JSON list of C-alpha atoms in Angstrom, two decimals:
[
{"chain": "A", "resi": 1, "resn": "MET", "atom": "CA", "xyz": [0.05, 0.05, 0.11]},
{"chain": "A", "resi": 2, "resn": "PHE", "atom": "CA", "xyz": [1.02, 3.49, -0.72]},
{"chain": "A", "resi": 3, "resn": "LYS", "atom": "CA", "xyz": [2.20, 5.81, 2.22]},
{"chain": "A", "resi": 4, "resn": "ALA", "atom": "CA", "xyz": [1.02, 9.60, 2.22]},
{"chain": "A", "resi": 5, "resn": "ARG", "atom": "CA", "xyz": [4.46, 10.61, 0.60]},
{"chain": "A", "resi": 6, "resn": "ASP", "atom": "CA", "xyz": [3.87, 7.94, -2.34]},
{"chain": "A", "resi": 7, "resn": "LEU", "atom": "CA", "xyz": [0.34, 9.26, -2.88]},
{"chain": "A", "resi": 8, "resn": "ALA", "atom": "CA", "xyz": [1.70, 12.82, -3.11]},
{"chain": "A", "resi": 9, "resn": "LEU", "atom": "CA", "xyz": [4.25, 11.90, -5.51]},
{"chain": "A", "resi": 10, "resn": "VAL", "atom": "CA", "xyz": [1.65, 10.02, -7.67]},
{"chain": "A", "resi": 11, "resn": "ALA", "atom": "CA", "xyz": [-0.61, 12.88, -7.69]},
{"chain": "A", "resi": 12, "resn": "ALA", "atom": "CA", "xyz": [2.24, 15.43, -8.68]},
{"chain": "A", "resi": 13, "resn": "PHE", "atom": "CA", "xyz": [3.34, 13.18, -11.43]},
{"chain": "A", "resi": 14, "resn": "SER", "atom": "CA", "xyz": [-0.33, 12.78, -12.68]},
{"chain": "A", "resi": 15, "resn": "ALA", "atom": "CA", "xyz": [-0.62, 16.59, -12.69]},
{"chain": "A", "resi": 16, "resn": "LEU", "atom": "CA", "xyz": [2.76, 16.73, -14.69]},
{"chain": "A", "resi": 17, "resn": "ILE", "atom": "CA", "xyz": [1.37, 14.58, -17.36]},
{"chain": "A", "resi": 18, "resn": "ALA", "atom": "CA", "xyz": [-1.66, 16.73, -17.56]},
{"chain": "A", "resi": 19, "resn": "LEU", "atom": "CA", "xyz": [0.49, 19.79, -17.53]},
{"chain": "A", "resi": 20, "resn": "LEU", "atom": "CA", "xyz": [2.60, 18.48, -20.52]},
{"chain": "A", "resi": 21, "resn": "GLY", "atom": "CA", "xyz": [-0.62, 18.36, -22.66]},
{"chain": "A", "resi": 22, "resn": "LEU", "atom": "CA", "xyz": [-1.29, 22.18, -22.26]},
{"chain": "A", "resi": 23, "resn": "PRO", "atom": "CA", "xyz": [0.99, 23.18, -25.25]},
{"chain": "A", "resi": 24, "resn": "GLY", "atom": "CA", "xyz": [-1.50, 21.10, -27.30]},
{"chain": "A", "resi": 25, "resn": "GLY", "atom": "CA", "xyz": [-0.69, 18.65, -30.23]},
{"chain": "A", "resi": 26, "resn": "ILE", "atom": "CA", "xyz": [0.33, 18.75, -33.82]},
{"chain": "A", "resi": 27, "resn": "SER", "atom": "CA", "xyz": [-0.94, 16.41, -36.38]},
{"chain": "A", "resi": 28, "resn": "VAL", "atom": "CA", "xyz": [1.77, 15.92, -39.07]},
{"chain": "A", "resi": 29, "resn": "PHE", "atom": "CA", "xyz": [0.95, 14.46, -42.51]},
{"chain": "A", "resi": 30, "resn": "GLY", "atom": "CA", "xyz": [-2.61, 13.90, -41.57]},
{"chain": "A", "resi": 31, "resn": "SER", "atom": "CA", "xyz": [-1.78, 11.61, -38.71]},
{"chain": "A", "resi": 32, "resn": "SER", "atom": "CA", "xyz": [-4.88, 10.95, -36.58]},
{"chain": "A", "resi": 33, "resn": "VAL", "atom": "CA", "xyz": [-2.75, 10.81, -33.50]},
{"chain": "A", "resi": 34, "resn": "PRO", "atom": "CA", "xyz": [-1.16, 14.04, -32.63]},
{"chain": "A", "resi": 35, "resn": "ILE", "atom": "CA", "xyz": [2.52, 14.69, -31.45]},
{"chain": "A", "resi": 36, "resn": "THR", "atom": "CA", "xyz": [2.36, 15.94, -28.03]},
{"chain": "A", "resi": 37, "resn": "LEU", "atom": "CA", "xyz": [4.85, 16.34, -24.99]},
{"chain": "A", "resi": 38, "resn": "GLN", "atom": "CA", "xyz": [2.50, 14.05, -22.98]},
{"chain": "A", "resi": 39, "resn": "SER", "atom": "CA", "xyz": [4.40, 10.95, -23.91]},
{"chain": "A", "resi": 40, "resn": "MET", "atom": "CA", "xyz": [7.23, 12.22, -21.90]},
{"chain": "A", "resi": 41, "resn": "GLY", "atom": "CA", "xyz": [5.15, 12.18, -18.67]},
{"chain": "A", "resi": 42, "resn": "PRO", "atom": "CA", "xyz": [5.21, 8.27, -18.15]},
{"chain": "A", "resi": 43, "resn": "MET", "atom": "CA", "xyz": [8.93, 8.51, -18.90]},
{"chain": "A", "resi": 44, "resn": "LEU", "atom": "CA", "xyz": [9.48, 11.01, -16.23]},
{"chain": "A", "resi": 45, "resn": "ALA", "atom": "CA", "xyz": [7.19, 9.37, -13.84]},
{"chain": "A", "resi": 46, "resn": "ALA", "atom": "CA", "xyz": [8.68, 5.92, -14.12]},
{"chain": "A", "resi": 47, "resn": "SER", "atom": "CA", "xyz": [12.21, 7.05, -14.39]},
{"chain": "A", "resi": 48, "resn": "ILE", "atom": "CA", "xyz": [12.00, 9.01, -11.08]},
{"chain": "A", "resi": 49, "resn": "LEU", "atom": "CA", "xyz": [9.37, 7.23, -9.11]},
{"chain": "A", "resi": 50, "resn": "GLY", "atom": "CA", "xyz": [9.98, 3.72, -10.19]},
{"chain": "A", "resi": 51, "resn": "TRP", "atom": "CA", "xyz": [7.44, 1.11, -11.69]},
{"chain": "A", "resi": 52, "resn": "LYS", "atom": "CA", "xyz": [4.76, 1.04, -8.91]},
{"chain": "A", "resi": 53, "resn": "ARG", "atom": "CA", "xyz": [4.38, 4.82, -8.45]},
{"chain": "A", "resi": 54, "resn": "GLY", "atom": "CA", "xyz": [5.15, 5.69, -11.99]},
{"chain": "A", "resi": 55, "resn": "CYS", "atom": "CA", "xyz": [2.35, 3.35, -13.12]},
{"chain": "A", "resi": 56, "resn": "ALA", "atom": "CA", "xyz": [-0.09, 4.49, -10.63]},
{"chain": "A", "resi": 57, "resn": "SER", "atom": "CA", "xyz": [0.65, 8.07, -11.82]},
{"chain": "A", "resi": 58, "resn": "VAL", "atom": "CA", "xyz": [-0.30, 7.16, -15.36]},
{"chain": "A", "resi": 59, "resn": "VAL", "atom": "CA", "xyz": [-3.34, 5.15, -14.23]},
{"chain": "A", "resi": 60, "resn": "ALA", "atom": "CA", "xyz": [-4.61, 7.96, -12.04]},
{"chain": "A", "resi": 61, "resn": "PHE", "atom": "CA", "xyz": [-4.16, 10.56, -15.00]},
{"chain": "A", "resi": 62, "resn": "LEU", "atom": "CA", "xyz": [-5.97, 7.99, -17.37]},
{"chain": "A", "resi": 63, "resn": "VAL", "atom": "CA", "xyz": [-8.83, 7.63, -14.86]},
{"chain": "A", "resi": 64, "resn": "LEU", "atom": "CA", "xyz": [-9.21, 11.41, -14.66]},
{"chain": "A", "resi": 65, "resn": "VAL", "atom": "CA", "xyz": [-9.31, 11.61, -18.49]},
{"chain": "A", "resi": 66, "resn": "ALA", "atom": "CA", "xyz": [-11.88, 8.81, -18.55]},
{"chain": "A", "resi": 67, "resn": "ALA", "atom": "CA", "xyz": [-13.95, 10.67, -15.87]},
{"chain": "A", "resi": 68, "resn": "GLY", "atom": "CA", "xyz": [-14.31, 13.53, -18.68]},
{"chain": "A", "resi": 69, "resn": "LEU", "atom": "CA", "xyz": [-11.43, 16.01, -17.46]},
{"chain": "A", "resi": 70, "resn": "PRO", "atom": "CA", "xyz": [-9.96, 17.58, -20.66]},
{"chain": "A", "resi": 71, "resn": "LEU", "atom": "CA", "xyz": [-6.53, 16.68, -19.70]},
{"chain": "A", "resi": 72, "resn": "LEU", "atom": "CA", "xyz": [-5.07, 15.22, -22.94]},
{"chain": "A", "resi": 73, "resn": "ALA", "atom": "CA", "xyz": [-3.46, 17.57, -25.34]},
{"chain": "A", "resi": 74, "resn": "GLY", "atom": "CA", "xyz": [-5.99, 19.74, -27.19]},
{"chain": "A", "resi": 75, "resn": "GLY", "atom": "CA", "xyz": [-8.38, 19.50, -24.30]},
{"chain": "A", "resi": 76, "resn": "ARG", "atom": "CA", "xyz": [-9.53, 16.14, -24.97]},
{"chain": "A", "resi": 77, "resn": "GLY", "atom": "CA", "xyz": [-11.14, 13.96, -22.27]},
{"chain": "A", "resi": 78, "resn": "GLY", "atom": "CA", "xyz": [-13.87, 11.40, -21.75]},
{"chain": "A", "resi": 79, "resn": "LEU", "atom": "CA", "xyz": [-14.66, 7.89, -22.60]},
{"chain": "A", "resi": 80, "resn": "SER", "atom": "CA", "xyz": [-14.66, 8.71, -26.36]},
{"chain": "A", "resi": 81, "resn": "VAL", "atom": "CA", "xyz": [-10.87, 9.17, -26.24]},
{"chain": "A", "resi": 82, "resn": "PHE", "atom": "CA", "xyz": [-10.55, 5.43, -25.56]},
{"chain": "A", "resi": 83, "resn": "ALA", "atom": "CA", "xyz": [-12.20, 4.75, -28.85]},
{"chain": "A", "resi": 84, "resn": "SER", "atom": "CA", "xyz": [-9.73, 7.00, -30.88]},
{"chain": "A", "resi": 85, "resn": "PRO", "atom": "CA", "xyz": [-6.65, 5.92, -32.64]},
{"chain": "A", "resi": 86, "resn": "SER", "atom": "CA", "xyz": [-4.73, 7.26, -29.58]},
{"chain": "A", "resi": 87, "resn": "LEU", "atom": "CA", "xyz": [-5.98, 4.20, -27.48]},
{"chain": "A", "resi": 88, "resn": "GLY", "atom": "CA", "xyz": [-3.06, 2.06, -28.03]},
{"chain": "A", "resi": 89, "resn": "TYR", "atom": "CA", "xyz": [-0.50, 4.75, -26.90]},
{"chain": "A", "resi": 90, "resn": "LEU", "atom": "CA", "xyz": [-2.59, 5.58, -23.83]},
{"chain": "A", "resi": 91, "resn": "ILE", "atom": "CA", "xyz": [-2.51, 1.78, -22.83]},
{"chain": "A", "resi": 92, "resn": "GLY", "atom": "CA", "xyz": [1.07, 1.73, -23.90]},
{"chain": "A", "resi": 93, "resn": "PHE", "atom": "CA", "xyz": [1.84, 4.45, -21.37]},
{"chain": "A", "resi": 94, "resn": "ILE", "atom": "CA", "xyz": [0.79, 2.12, -18.59]},
{"chain": "A", "resi": 95, "resn": "PHE", "atom": "CA", "xyz": [2.92, -0.84, -19.66]},
{"chain": "A", "resi": 96, "resn": "GLY", "atom": "CA", "xyz": [5.77, 1.41, -20.85]},
{"chain": "A", "resi": 97, "resn": "SER", "atom": "CA", "xyz": [6.11, 3.00, -17.58]},
{"chain": "A", "resi": 98, "resn": "ALA", "atom": "CA", "xyz": [6.25, -0.40, -15.80]},
{"chain": "A", "resi": 99, "resn": "VAL", "atom": "CA", "xyz": [9.10, -1.39, -17.93]},
{"chain": "A", "resi": 100, "resn": "ILE", "atom": "CA", "xyz": [10.93, 1.86, -17.57]},
{"chain": "A", "resi": 101, "resn": "GLY", "atom": "CA", "xyz": [10.61, 1.75, -13.96]},
{"chain": "A", "resi": 102, "resn": "LEU", "atom": "CA", "xyz": [11.69, -1.93, -13.46]},
{"chain": "A", "resi": 103, "resn": "ILE", "atom": "CA", "xyz": [14.74, -1.21, -15.47]},
{"chain": "A", "resi": 104, "resn": "VAL", "atom": "CA", "xyz": [15.65, 1.82, -13.56]},
{"chain": "A", "resi": 105, "resn": "GLN", "atom": "CA", "xyz": [15.07, 0.22, -10.25]},
{"chain": "A", "resi": 106, "resn": "ALA", "atom": "CA", "xyz": [17.10, -2.81, -11.28]},
{"chain": "A", "resi": 107, "resn": "ARG", "atom": "CA", "xyz": [20.09, -0.62, -11.10]},
{"chain": "A", "resi": 108, "resn": "GLN", "atom": "CA", "xyz": [19.34, 1.65, -8.15]},
{"chain": "A", "resi": 109, "resn": "PRO", "atom": "CA", "xyz": [21.08, 3.37, -6.49]},
{"chain": "A", "resi": 110, "resn": "ARG", "atom": "CA", "xyz": [23.89, 3.00, -9.15]},
{"chain": "A", "resi": 111, "resn": "SER", "atom": "CA", "xyz": [21.55, 3.89, -12.08]},
{"chain": "A", "resi": 112, "resn": "SER", "atom": "CA", "xyz": [23.36, 5.86, -14.79]},
{"chain": "A", "resi": 113, "resn": "TRP", "atom": "CA", "xyz": [22.44, 8.25, -17.68]},
{"chain": "A", "resi": 114, "resn": "TRP", "atom": "CA", "xyz": [22.92, 5.50, -20.13]},
{"chain": "A", "resi": 115, "resn": "TRP", "atom": "CA", "xyz": [20.87, 2.90, -18.22]},
{"chain": "A", "resi": 116, "resn": "THR", "atom": "CA", "xyz": [18.06, 5.27, -17.75]},
{"chain": "A", "resi": 117, "resn": "ALA", "atom": "CA", "xyz": [18.25, 6.35, -21.42]},
{"chain": "A", "resi": 118, "resn": "MET", "atom": "CA", "xyz": [18.01, 2.56, -22.35]},
{"chain": "A", "resi": 119, "resn": "ALA", "atom": "CA", "xyz": [14.99, 2.27, -20.07]},
{"chain": "A", "resi": 120, "resn": "ASN", "atom": "CA", "xyz": [13.20, 5.11, -21.72]},
{"chain": "A", "resi": 121, "resn": "VAL", "atom": "CA", "xyz": [13.91, 3.89, -25.09]},
{"chain": "A", "resi": 122, "resn": "ILE", "atom": "CA", "xyz": [12.82, 0.35, -24.34]},
{"chain": "A", "resi": 123, "resn": "GLY", "atom": "CA", "xyz": [9.75, 1.33, -22.33]},
{"chain": "A", "resi": 124, "resn": "GLY", "atom": "CA", "xyz": [8.92, 4.84, -23.48]},
{"chain": "A", "resi": 125, "resn": "ILE", "atom": "CA", "xyz": [9.18, 4.16, -27.11]},
{"chain": "A", "resi": 126, "resn": "GLY", "atom": "CA", "xyz": [9.43, 0.28, -27.69]},
{"chain": "A", "resi": 127, "resn": "VAL", "atom": "CA", "xyz": [6.69, -0.75, -25.43]},
{"chain": "A", "resi": 128, "resn": "VAL", "atom": "CA", "xyz": [4.38, 2.32, -25.99]},
{"chain": "A", "resi": 129, "resn": "TYR", "atom": "CA", "xyz": [4.67, 1.62, -29.86]},
{"chain": "A", "resi": 130, "resn": "LEU", "atom": "CA", "xyz": [3.99, -2.02, -29.34]},
{"chain": "A", "resi": 131, "resn": "PHE", "atom": "CA", "xyz": [0.59, -1.22, -28.25]},
{"chain": "A", "resi": 132, "resn": "GLY", "atom": "CA", "xyz": [0.08, 1.83, -30.08]},
{"chain": "A", "resi": 133, "resn": "ILE", "atom": "CA", "xyz": [0.84, 1.03, -33.67]},
{"chain": "A", "resi": 134, "resn": "PRO", "atom": "CA", "xyz": [-1.28, -2.13, -33.96]},
{"chain": "A", "resi": 135, "resn": "ILE", "atom": "CA", "xyz": [-4.36, -0.49, -32.14]},
{"chain": "A", "resi": 136, "resn": "GLN", "atom": "CA", "xyz": [-3.96, 2.53, -34.30]},
{"chain": "A", "resi": 137, "resn": "ALA", "atom": "CA", "xyz": [-3.89, 0.55, -37.47]},
{"chain": "A", "resi": 138, "resn": "ALA", "atom": "CA", "xyz": [-6.79, -1.65, -36.42]},
{"chain": "A", "resi": 139, "resn": "ILE", "atom": "CA", "xyz": [-8.88, 1.35, -35.46]},
{"chain": "A", "resi": 140, "resn": "LEU", "atom": "CA", "xyz": [-8.05, 3.25, -38.78]},
{"chain": "A", "resi": 141, "resn": "GLY", "atom": "CA", "xyz": [-8.28, 0.06, -40.89]},
{"chain": "A", "resi": 142, "resn": "THR", "atom": "CA", "xyz": [-4.72, 0.45, -42.23]},
{"chain": "A", "resi": 143, "resn": "SER", "atom": "CA", "xyz": [-1.92, -2.14, -42.43]},
{"chain": "A", "resi": 144, "resn": "GLY", "atom": "CA", "xyz": [0.56, -2.38, -39.66]},
{"chain": "A", "resi": 145, "resn": "VAL", "atom": "CA", "xyz": [3.44, -1.49, -42.22]},
{"chain": "A", "resi": 146, "resn": "ILE", "atom": "CA", "xyz": [1.83, 1.90, -42.98]},
{"chain": "A", "resi": 147, "resn": "ALA", "atom": "CA", "xyz": [1.15, 2.55, -39.24]},
{"chain": "A", "resi": 148, "resn": "THR", "atom": "CA", "xyz": [4.66, 1.65, -38.39]},
{"chain": "A", "resi": 149, "resn": "ALA", "atom": "CA", "xyz": [6.08, 3.78, -41.11]},
{"chain": "A", "resi": 150, "resn": "ILE", "atom": "CA", "xyz": [3.94, 6.82, -39.94]},
{"chain": "A", "resi": 151, "resn": "ALA", "atom": "CA", "xyz": [5.18, 6.27, -36.40]},
{"chain": "A", "resi": 152, "resn": "ALA", "atom": "CA", "xyz": [8.68, 6.01, -37.35]},
{"chain": "A", "resi": 153, "resn": "THR", "atom": "CA", "xyz": [8.57, 9.14, -39.42]},
{"chain": "A", "resi": 154, "resn": "VAL", "atom": "CA", "xyz": [6.31, 11.40, -37.40]},
{"chain": "A", "resi": 155, "resn": "PHE", "atom": "CA", "xyz": [6.90, 10.31, -33.66]},
{"chain": "A", "resi": 156, "resn": "LEU", "atom": "CA", "xyz": [10.32, 8.79, -33.41]},
{"chain": "A", "resi": 157, "resn": "PRO", "atom": "CA", "xyz": [12.51, 12.02, -33.76]},
{"chain": "A", "resi": 158, "resn": "GLY", "atom": "CA", "xyz": [10.39, 13.85, -31.07]},
{"chain": "A", "resi": 159, "resn": "ASP", "atom": "CA", "xyz": [10.30, 10.60, -28.85]},
{"chain": "A", "resi": 160, "resn": "LEU", "atom": "CA", "xyz": [14.06, 10.35, -28.97]},
{"chain": "A", "resi": 161, "resn": "PHE", "atom": "CA", "xyz": [14.40, 14.00, -27.88]},
{"chain": "A", "resi": 162, "resn": "LYS", "atom": "CA", "xyz": [12.01, 13.11, -25.11]},
{"chain": "A", "resi": 163, "resn": "VAL", "atom": "CA", "xyz": [13.90, 10.45, -23.91]},
{"chain": "A", "resi": 164, "resn": "ILE", "atom": "CA", "xyz": [17.04, 12.83, -23.68]},
{"chain": "A", "resi": 165, "resn": "VAL", "atom": "CA", "xyz": [15.03, 15.25, -21.64]},
{"chain": "A", "resi": 166, "resn": "ALA", "atom": "CA", "xyz": [13.41, 12.63, -19.17]},
{"chain": "A", "resi": 167, "resn": "THR", "atom": "CA", "xyz": [16.78, 11.00, -18.95]},
{"chain": "A", "resi": 168, "resn": "SER", "atom": "CA", "xyz": [18.62, 14.10, -18.05]},
{"chain": "A", "resi": 169, "resn": "VAL", "atom": "CA", "xyz": [16.01, 15.22, -15.70]},
{"chain": "A", "resi": 170, "resn": "ALA", "atom": "CA", "xyz": [15.59, 11.83, -13.88]},
{"chain": "A", "resi": 171, "resn": "THR", "atom": "CA", "xyz": [19.53, 11.22, -13.64]},
{"chain": "A", "resi": 172, "resn": "ALA", "atom": "CA", "xyz": [19.68, 14.85, -11.88]},
{"chain": "A", "resi": 173, "resn": "VAL", "atom": "CA", "xyz": [16.80, 14.08, -9.43]},
{"chain": "A", "resi": 174, "resn": "HIS", "atom": "CA", "xyz": [18.42, 10.66, -8.50]},
{"chain": "A", "resi": 175, "resn": "ARG", "atom": "CA", "xyz": [21.83, 12.32, -7.90]},
{"chain": "A", "resi": 176, "resn": "ALA", "atom": "CA", "xyz": [20.06, 14.92, -5.73]},
{"chain": "A", "resi": 177, "resn": "TYR", "atom": "CA", "xyz": [17.69, 12.48, -3.94]},
{"chain": "A", "resi": 178, "resn": "PRO", "atom": "CA", "xyz": [19.38, 8.89, -4.22]},
{"chain": "A", "resi": 179, "resn": "ASP", "atom": "CA", "xyz": [16.78, 7.26, -1.89]},
{"chain": "A", "resi": 180, "resn": "LEU", "atom": "CA", "xyz": [13.72, 8.49, -3.73]},
{"chain": "A", "resi": 181, "resn": "THR", "atom": "CA", "xyz": [13.48, 5.29, -5.86]},
{"chain": "A", "resi": 182, "resn": "PRO", "atom": "CA", "xyz": [14.10, 2.20, -3.93]},
{"chain": "A", "resi": 183, "resn": "PRO", "atom": "CA", "xyz": [16.17, -0.67, -5.64]},
{"chain": "A", "resi": 184, "resn": "LEU", "atom": "CA", "xyz": [14.02, -3.36, -7.06]},
{"chain": "A", "resi": 185, "resn": "ARG", "atom": "CA", "xyz": [14.71, -5.83, -4.45]},
{"chain": "A", "resi": 186, "resn": "LYS", "atom": "CA", "xyz": [13.38, -3.62, -1.71]},
{"chain": "A", "resi": 187, "resn": "ALA", "atom": "CA", "xyz": [10.44, -2.32, -3.93]},
{"chain": "A", "resi": 188, "resn": "ARG", "atom": "CA", "xyz": [8.17, -5.35, -3.05]}
]
């Protein structure tokens, strides 16, 4: 069970994910899924808080979106969002944050910039795309090849930049607060 400090961190990172949606999103080449800063939120939450609290932050954020709060980029919210081409990416946020957090916690307290970057690439890009691309293709009725090509062209450059930012921030936070994220063996 989460302690009061954990709940405060979960709430703060849920708010951060919402805040990253304020600039809105851009649809490039007619993509039905906008480019937003929000995909950096699960990277930051999991890289800094670990898998349990990172996932809880993402789930809390998505519950608020489902309840109708306009927290997604462009002021989107409500259950209809979960029938849109973005659905797979939103599901991927949960599983991606779990993977990021598990990888980061596996090396705590000795986690390095490279290790955290690898965690963000694997979880924040690989796992999120693993859910996002096929579900986007299914909802739009396109082939997986087309959806993959669109994701690689449209999302990947920005997502690599988000990995660099999230990794740099998480590394600095862990340097300043080395006990913030417990090692995996103590996280149970």
